[in-house]
């Protein structure tokens, strides 16, 4: 057996491509409109699909009549999914689908479908736990140490209530697909985070081999955790395509997208937390409840107190509340932003009670975390960038004017080790290089990352690498969830490219009459180590392949990855926020955010920073604007549109400073995913900054003017 | 669907509506269906010709070329671009004039194409993102968006590029504060605003350079 090639990343100081900021490869395609998303596809003869949803939060379908819709000229398929007798569990649930020659006809057809419902009682609000009755289910108490004794002995005890509502993903490209079923072959253009795996859902639904389902998706307009399965609309579009013999495009309208295509569970919390006079946390108690829809809200309450999980005395209770609303889906760092918000709010309140700088208190307790040194460094860096010492003041001590300024902080952690991934690299005799893997680029820059890694291995410019992703005819590289993609694809690409280069070395070695292991690929040349003049261009080397090409696989297997060292899991980051609050109007204005974020080895600092910027902006959205509002009277989402489901605009987010924590010691841990870890702490930091500014905790986000004013009123009352 | 640029050059459309006139027409068309007002009476009252229901032929001037197709009077310009003309750069996101993903420039004005009816866009100069690149060269704004990574998933990007282009046409030398206000009509979910701010300022510089050259 020959020795395995050396897959290790080149040393930090010796990388030519990796680690250098690079424009994303598909930037021009996206910014010129040339990029074709699945929702832009229009195969010959395509029909337009549309979906009828339930207006009732809880109801039984007593009858459904589609005959008028079927008779409408231009309608080519009608399918009922909620037949008579079906019990509907949330408003927005799928009832029937149509496909028609034009979108307008499809919409008319929906209006012609007559559905009678027997309306049943519903619950759509969980915020007041006393009103949820039997819909709440306690999931058991976790007790560590002796919290009661610790509370009794503590120098300070702080109690508070905190709430963070259900958010929806609000992907700009809604969920859906264009799909063409012809006989037993399917051309499938979904909008998905799961290019390889999603074919299974369609194959099973149509009872055809998954190998006959060809998935293609070059671009997708946002997923954030919500786009993995084919979903009911995928299966029904496929069936309408099958019955009509024509391709069908069906993407959810905005209201349906915001109502039932996924959401992030709420969390409401009553917290009691205690410390010694010097700020050492001694005890934590939390009673939380949450909902993610009909399935309840299964919070990972074991994450409390967030990051400071080694606090010795803890009592943790959680109640899952089932409501009549669309189901939750993964949302950038499932559980973490909510648990972070509750924990960091409670700790900030405790620090205020102790009249202590929360930065000092957080630093004081870092031994309760798993990464004390990392956070220590990051807090110092963030404090420097935020000028924390100069700008922080004790809570509420913010001058006499009506505009109060305050600072807040938070921290986060995530795993993000690479998922299973396989990659195939081909070197053609004309020296063109193809790298193929069935991954997807959600806008994270994964396409560019693959090219950079291949270019690094081959000593070629990035432009010489052809990256082929977004297609399930390439090797399986898994779905993009839990920040596992970067670690997975970087490692498989590295191994596959090193394997291919090894084969090329063997060919070159013969002609140069040196051992293959004496060769290196640098600056477009294959040359002898230590004797750079002896060698040939990559082009000449490839020509030696004659009529054959080299194709080599590379695999990231999560079980072996830790010892290979190309990727690992476990990251940390800290966020700080600087806000101004007008106590006359209740309006919160973002001045500045600082994020210091580790994700191990950073392949492309440019796209990495973009992800962190984006996460900070999402945090502003969640802290100040976003909330799914349910109406108990009608049982529906009141704001399933982008006017009242509010996102921050370009002028709402203040300045943002991102510092990627790129250091030798972090780099040596290999590549770690970034999507989740940076999307955790920002919201909590902003909420803490507002409390610091106005001298009182606004218990519930988003921090709307009404909530800020109400909190101020309670203080003066 | 036919979507080829009209070979016989642009003909002046038979009825070129003002928005106001069109909206009056719409309300009366609606009325005609339910209350039985005759089309001729409606026309006499408004001076506008009733169109539809059903598809009507239209000609749109897009990126300097005439496009002929047929749409229902209720079809938005956005849906017509995307579904009939396969000009898919403009994206349908909120579909009600909030998010700006469908932004186009009409007669020099930045507009949400989801909020303009296709029949109402006849006789007007419509510019879409597809028309911005010249001879395969990306427009300065598109290039600046790439240089500054002003995009992630990219679904809001076409709208942002058009809004930025229109903004810079009006205000070729903007301050940072003006950029933040001027691009306030577009929303991004991935959070690319930092890059957009930088991109617009960079594009302002390069566009001036191009003019001087």
PDB file of C-alpha atoms in Angstrom, chain A residues 262-440:
ATOM      1  CA  UNK A 262     -41.551  27.229   8.305  1.00  0.00           C
ATOM      2  CA  UNK A 263     -40.866  29.346  11.337  1.00  0.00           C
ATOM      3  CA  UNK A 264     -38.579  29.690  14.307  1.00  0.00           C
ATOM      4  CA  UNK A 265     -40.171  28.738  17.641  1.00  0.00           C
ATOM      5  CA  UNK A 266     -40.921  31.362  20.251  1.00  0.00           C
ATOM      6  CA  UNK A 267     -39.548  31.231  23.766  1.00  0.00           C
ATOM      7  CA  UNK A 268     -41.046  32.842  26.847  1.00  0.00           C
ATOM      8  CA  UNK A 269     -39.161  32.584  30.096  1.00  0.00           C
ATOM      9  CA  UNK A 270     -39.315  33.296  33.787  1.00  0.00           C
ATOM     10  CA  UNK A 271     -35.762  33.317  35.043  1.00  0.00           C
ATOM     11  CA  UNK A 272     -34.150  33.560  38.452  1.00  0.00           C
ATOM     12  CA  UNK A 273     -30.392  33.871  38.580  1.00  0.00           C
ATOM     13  CA  UNK A 274     -28.035  34.497  41.482  1.00  0.00           C
ATOM     14  CA  UNK A 275     -24.476  35.586  42.024  1.00  0.00           C
ATOM     15  CA  UNK A 276     -21.912  36.413  44.645  1.00  0.00           C
ATOM     16  CA  UNK A 277     -21.032  40.048  45.217  1.00  0.00           C
ATOM     17  CA  UNK A 278     -18.024  39.697  42.898  1.00  0.00           C
ATOM     18  CA  UNK A 279     -20.279  38.611  40.034  1.00  0.00           C
ATOM     19  CA  UNK A 280     -19.675  34.866  40.152  1.00  0.00           C
ATOM     20  CA  UNK A 281     -22.893  33.188  39.053  1.00  0.00           C
ATOM     21  CA  UNK A 282     -24.039  30.631  41.599  1.00  0.00           C
ATOM     22  CA  UNK A 283     -27.464  29.490  40.536  1.00  0.00           C
ATOM     23  CA  UNK A 284     -29.793  29.457  37.537  1.00  0.00           C
ATOM     24  CA  UNK A 285     -33.474  28.662  37.346  1.00  0.00           C
ATOM     25  CA  UNK A 286     -35.588  28.946  34.244  1.00  0.00           C
ATOM     26  CA  UNK A 287     -39.139  28.073  33.430  1.00  0.00           C
ATOM     27  CA  UNK A 288     -39.695  28.417  29.715  1.00  0.00           C
ATOM     28  CA  UNK A 289     -42.439  27.716  27.241  1.00  0.00           C
ATOM     29  CA  UNK A 290     -42.508  27.880  23.505  1.00  0.00           C
ATOM     30  CA  UNK A 291     -44.324  26.879  20.393  1.00  0.00           C
ATOM     31  CA  UNK A 292     -43.327  25.853  16.934  1.00  0.00           C
ATOM     32  CA  UNK A 293     -46.884  25.170  15.819  1.00  0.00           C
ATOM     33  CA  UNK A 294     -49.023  22.068  16.058  1.00  0.00           C
ATOM     34  CA  UNK A 295     -46.049  19.933  17.068  1.00  0.00           C
ATOM     35  CA  UNK A 296     -45.373  22.125  20.091  1.00  0.00           C
ATOM     36  CA  UNK A 297     -42.122  23.827  20.910  1.00  0.00           C
ATOM     37  CA  UNK A 298     -39.405  21.432  21.881  1.00  0.00           C
ATOM     38  CA  UNK A 299     -36.688  23.711  23.097  1.00  0.00           C
ATOM     39  CA  UNK A 300     -33.311  22.249  23.932  1.00  0.00           C
ATOM     40  CA  UNK A 301     -33.556  23.636  27.452  1.00  0.00           C
ATOM     41  CA  UNK A 302     -30.353  21.857  28.398  1.00  0.00           C
ATOM     42  CA  UNK A 303     -28.602  24.787  26.715  1.00  0.00           C
ATOM     43  CA  UNK A 304     -29.485  26.995  29.738  1.00  0.00           C
ATOM     44  CA  UNK A 305     -27.719  29.025  31.006  1.00  0.00           C
ATOM     45  CA  UNK A 306     -26.431  29.596  27.502  1.00  0.00           C
ATOM     46  CA  UNK A 307     -22.679  29.039  27.032  1.00  0.00           C
ATOM     47  CA  UNK A 308     -22.264  29.292  30.845  1.00  0.00           C
ATOM     48  CA  UNK A 309     -23.623  25.778  31.057  1.00  0.00           C
ATOM     49  CA  UNK A 310     -21.292  24.757  33.880  1.00  0.00           C
ATOM     50  CA  UNK A 311     -22.970  27.012  36.458  1.00  0.00           C
ATOM     51  CA  UNK A 312     -23.054  24.520  39.339  1.00  0.00           C
ATOM     52  CA  UNK A 313     -26.675  24.868  40.494  1.00  0.00           C
ATOM     53  CA  UNK A 314     -29.456  24.777  37.930  1.00  0.00           C
ATOM     54  CA  UNK A 315     -33.150  24.054  37.738  1.00  0.00           C
ATOM     55  CA  UNK A 316     -34.581  23.985  34.250  1.00  0.00           C
ATOM     56  CA  UNK A 317     -38.205  23.473  33.255  1.00  0.00           C
ATOM     57  CA  UNK A 318     -39.772  23.710  29.862  1.00  0.00           C
ATOM     58  CA  UNK A 319     -43.315  23.469  28.553  1.00  0.00           C
ATOM     59  CA  UNK A 320     -44.023  22.744  24.933  1.00  0.00           C
ATOM     60  CA  UNK A 321     -47.184  24.429  23.674  1.00  0.00           C
ATOM     61  CA  UNK A 322     -49.026  23.109  20.656  1.00  0.00           C
ATOM     62  CA  UNK A 323     -50.932  25.758  18.746  1.00  0.00           C
ATOM     63  CA  UNK A 324     -52.888  25.739  15.508  1.00  0.00           C
ATOM     64  CA  UNK A 325     -50.223  27.239  13.307  1.00  0.00           C
ATOM     65  CA  UNK A 326     -47.842  26.045  10.640  1.00  0.00           C
ATOM     66  CA  UNK A 327     -44.913  23.934  11.785  1.00  0.00           C
ATOM     67  CA  UNK A 328     -41.461  25.096  12.813  1.00  0.00           C
ATOM     68  CA  UNK A 329     -38.407  24.384  10.708  1.00  0.00           C
ATOM     69  CA  UNK A 330     -34.735  24.778  11.418  1.00  0.00           C
ATOM     70  CA  UNK A 331     -33.762  28.434  11.510  1.00  0.00           C
ATOM     71  CA  UNK A 332     -30.120  29.488  11.578  1.00  0.00           C
ATOM     72  CA  UNK A 333     -28.851  27.989  14.852  1.00  0.00           C
ATOM     73  CA  UNK A 334     -31.961  26.172  16.109  1.00  0.00           C
ATOM     74  CA  UNK A 335     -32.635  27.007  19.791  1.00  0.00           C
ATOM     75  CA  UNK A 336     -29.543  29.140  20.192  1.00  0.00           C
ATOM     76  CA  UNK A 337     -30.694  32.711  19.464  1.00  0.00           C
ATOM     77  CA  UNK A 338     -33.663  32.303  21.806  1.00  0.00           C
ATOM     78  CA  UNK A 339     -31.691  30.636  24.604  1.00  0.00           C
ATOM     79  CA  UNK A 340     -28.942  33.215  24.169  1.00  0.00           C
ATOM     80  CA  UNK A 341     -31.459  36.067  24.398  1.00  0.00           C
ATOM     81  CA  UNK A 342     -33.029  34.707  27.584  1.00  0.00           C
ATOM     82  CA  UNK A 343     -29.677  33.952  29.220  1.00  0.00           C
ATOM     83  CA  UNK A 344     -27.803  37.091  28.271  1.00  0.00           C
ATOM     84  CA  UNK A 345     -30.790  39.271  29.205  1.00  0.00           C
ATOM     85  CA  UNK A 346     -31.021  37.643  32.615  1.00  0.00           C
ATOM     86  CA  UNK A 347     -27.270  37.965  33.187  1.00  0.00           C
ATOM     87  CA  UNK A 348     -27.279  41.618  32.156  1.00  0.00           C
ATOM     88  CA  UNK A 349     -30.137  42.246  34.593  1.00  0.00           C
ATOM     89  CA  UNK A 350     -28.152  40.502  37.304  1.00  0.00           C
ATOM     90  CA  UNK A 351     -25.084  42.593  36.536  1.00  0.00           C
ATOM     91  CA  UNK A 352     -27.211  45.740  36.728  1.00  0.00           C
ATOM     92  CA  UNK A 353     -28.493  44.616  40.109  1.00  0.00           C
ATOM     93  CA  UNK A 354     -24.916  44.176  41.276  1.00  0.00           C
ATOM     94  CA  UNK A 355     -24.093  47.556  39.752  1.00  0.00           C
ATOM     95  CA  UNK A 356     -21.466  45.790  37.740  1.00  0.00           C
ATOM     96  CA  UNK A 357     -20.274  46.184  34.177  1.00  0.00           C
ATOM     97  CA  UNK A 358     -21.744  43.127  32.391  1.00  0.00           C
ATOM     98  CA  UNK A 359     -18.527  42.739  30.438  1.00  0.00           C
ATOM     99  CA  UNK A 360     -16.735  42.231  33.735  1.00  0.00           C
ATOM    100  CA  UNK A 361     -19.371  39.799  34.880  1.00  0.00           C
ATOM    101  CA  UNK A 362     -19.236  37.778  31.674  1.00  0.00           C
ATOM    102  CA  UNK A 363     -15.433  37.650  31.876  1.00  0.00           C
ATOM    103  CA  UNK A 364     -15.623  36.653  35.518  1.00  0.00           C
ATOM    104  CA  UNK A 365     -17.680  33.575  34.659  1.00  0.00           C
ATOM    105  CA  UNK A 366     -15.883  32.316  31.563  1.00  0.00           C
ATOM    106  CA  UNK A 367     -14.732  29.214  33.390  1.00  0.00           C
ATOM    107  CA  UNK A 368     -18.340  28.076  33.212  1.00  0.00           C
ATOM    108  CA  UNK A 369     -17.961  27.962  29.418  1.00  0.00           C
ATOM    109  CA  UNK A 370     -16.123  25.433  27.272  1.00  0.00           C
ATOM    110  CA  UNK A 371     -13.943  28.049  25.591  1.00  0.00           C
ATOM    111  CA  UNK A 372     -12.782  30.497  28.239  1.00  0.00           C
ATOM    112  CA  UNK A 373      -9.638  31.572  26.402  1.00  0.00           C
ATOM    113  CA  UNK A 374     -11.406  32.100  23.114  1.00  0.00           C
ATOM    114  CA  UNK A 375     -14.143  34.259  24.645  1.00  0.00           C
ATOM    115  CA  UNK A 376     -11.634  36.193  26.712  1.00  0.00           C
ATOM    116  CA  UNK A 377      -9.763  37.136  23.594  1.00  0.00           C
ATOM    117  CA  UNK A 378     -12.934  37.914  21.674  1.00  0.00           C
ATOM    118  CA  UNK A 379     -14.463  40.087  24.378  1.00  0.00           C
ATOM    119  CA  UNK A 380     -11.229  42.048  24.602  1.00  0.00           C
ATOM    120  CA  UNK A 381     -11.184  42.528  20.838  1.00  0.00           C
ATOM    121  CA  UNK A 382     -14.858  43.478  20.681  1.00  0.00           C
ATOM    122  CA  UNK A 383     -14.492  45.855  23.622  1.00  0.00           C
ATOM    123  CA  UNK A 384     -11.609  47.532  21.852  1.00  0.00           C
ATOM    124  CA  UNK A 385     -13.604  47.911  18.617  1.00  0.00           C
ATOM    125  CA  UNK A 386     -16.666  49.133  20.510  1.00  0.00           C
ATOM    126  CA  UNK A 387     -14.618  51.386  22.810  1.00  0.00           C
ATOM    127  CA  UNK A 388     -16.586  49.706  25.567  1.00  0.00           C
ATOM    128  CA  UNK A 389     -14.628  51.205  28.472  1.00  0.00           C
ATOM    129  CA  UNK A 390     -15.158  54.722  27.172  1.00  0.00           C
ATOM    130  CA  UNK A 391     -18.768  54.322  26.089  1.00  0.00           C
ATOM    131  CA  UNK A 392     -20.304  52.047  28.718  1.00  0.00           C
ATOM    132  CA  UNK A 393     -22.150  53.540  31.661  1.00  0.00           C
ATOM    133  CA  UNK A 394     -24.093  51.931  34.498  1.00  0.00           C
ATOM    134  CA  UNK A 395     -27.654  51.052  33.562  1.00  0.00           C
ATOM    135  CA  UNK A 396     -29.883  54.050  33.074  1.00  0.00           C
ATOM    136  CA  UNK A 397     -27.108  56.518  33.836  1.00  0.00           C
ATOM    137  CA  UNK A 398     -27.350  58.021  30.379  1.00  0.00           C
ATOM    138  CA  UNK A 399     -27.705  61.741  30.782  1.00  0.00           C
ATOM    139  CA  UNK A 400     -30.598  64.132  30.891  1.00  0.00           C
ATOM    140  CA  UNK A 401     -31.759  64.403  27.261  1.00  0.00           C
ATOM    141  CA  UNK A 402     -34.580  62.372  25.828  1.00  0.00           C
ATOM    142  CA  UNK A 403     -32.250  60.290  23.649  1.00  0.00           C
ATOM    143  CA  UNK A 404     -30.432  57.681  25.733  1.00  0.00           C
ATOM    144  CA  UNK A 405     -27.470  55.723  24.536  1.00  0.00           C
ATOM    145  CA  UNK A 406     -26.556  52.280  25.783  1.00  0.00           C
ATOM    146  CA  UNK A 407     -24.281  49.326  25.133  1.00  0.00           C
ATOM    147  CA  UNK A 408     -25.004  45.629  25.357  1.00  0.00           C
ATOM    148  CA  UNK A 409     -23.236  42.348  24.745  1.00  0.00           C
ATOM    149  CA  UNK A 410     -23.831  38.660  24.183  1.00  0.00           C
ATOM    150  CA  UNK A 411     -21.969  35.552  23.112  1.00  0.00           C
ATOM    151  CA  UNK A 412     -22.657  32.404  21.137  1.00  0.00           C
ATOM    152  CA  UNK A 413     -21.415  28.949  20.346  1.00  0.00           C
ATOM    153  CA  UNK A 414     -22.068  26.292  17.731  1.00  0.00           C
ATOM    154  CA  UNK A 415     -20.742  22.970  16.430  1.00  0.00           C
ATOM    155  CA  UNK A 416     -20.462  23.167  12.669  1.00  0.00           C
ATOM    156  CA  UNK A 417     -18.277  20.143  11.946  1.00  0.00           C
ATOM    157  CA  UNK A 418     -18.355  19.024   8.331  1.00  0.00           C
ATOM    158  CA  UNK A 419     -21.032  16.671   7.046  1.00  0.00           C
ATOM    159  CA  UNK A 420     -20.425  13.631   4.881  1.00  0.00           C
ATOM    160  CA  UNK A 421     -19.369  14.816   1.450  1.00  0.00           C
ATOM    161  CA  UNK A 422     -17.945  13.271  -1.667  1.00  0.00           C
ATOM    162  CA  UNK A 423     -16.267  15.161  -4.447  1.00  0.00           C
ATOM    163  CA  UNK A 424     -14.914  14.216  -7.841  1.00  0.00           C
ATOM    164  CA  UNK A 425     -12.083  16.056  -9.554  1.00  0.00           C
ATOM    165  CA  UNK A 426     -11.200  15.575 -13.185  1.00  0.00           C
ATOM    166  CA  UNK A 427      -8.066  16.818 -14.939  1.00  0.00           C
ATOM    167  CA  UNK A 428      -8.498  16.755 -18.700  1.00  0.00           C
ATOM    168  CA  UNK A 429      -5.599  16.465 -21.150  1.00  0.00           C
ATOM    169  CA  UNK A 430      -6.236  20.064 -22.230  1.00  0.00           C
ATOM    170  CA  UNK A 431      -5.513  21.066 -18.606  1.00  0.00           C
ATOM    171  CA  UNK A 432      -9.071  22.046 -17.820  1.00  0.00           C
ATOM    172  CA  UNK A 433     -10.075  21.046 -14.316  1.00  0.00           C
ATOM    173  CA  UNK A 434     -13.567  20.153 -13.171  1.00  0.00           C
ATOM    174  CA  UNK A 435     -14.646  19.762  -9.572  1.00  0.00           C
ATOM    175  CA  UNK A 436     -18.034  18.148  -9.121  1.00  0.00           C
ATOM    176  CA  UNK A 437     -20.102  17.687  -6.015  1.00  0.00           C
ATOM    177  CA  UNK A 438     -23.820  17.711  -5.306  1.00  0.00           C
ATOM    178  CA  UNK A 439     -23.773  20.552  -2.846  1.00  0.00           C
ATOM    179  CA  UNK A 440     -25.564  23.877  -3.149  1.00  0.00           C
TER     180      UNK A 440
END
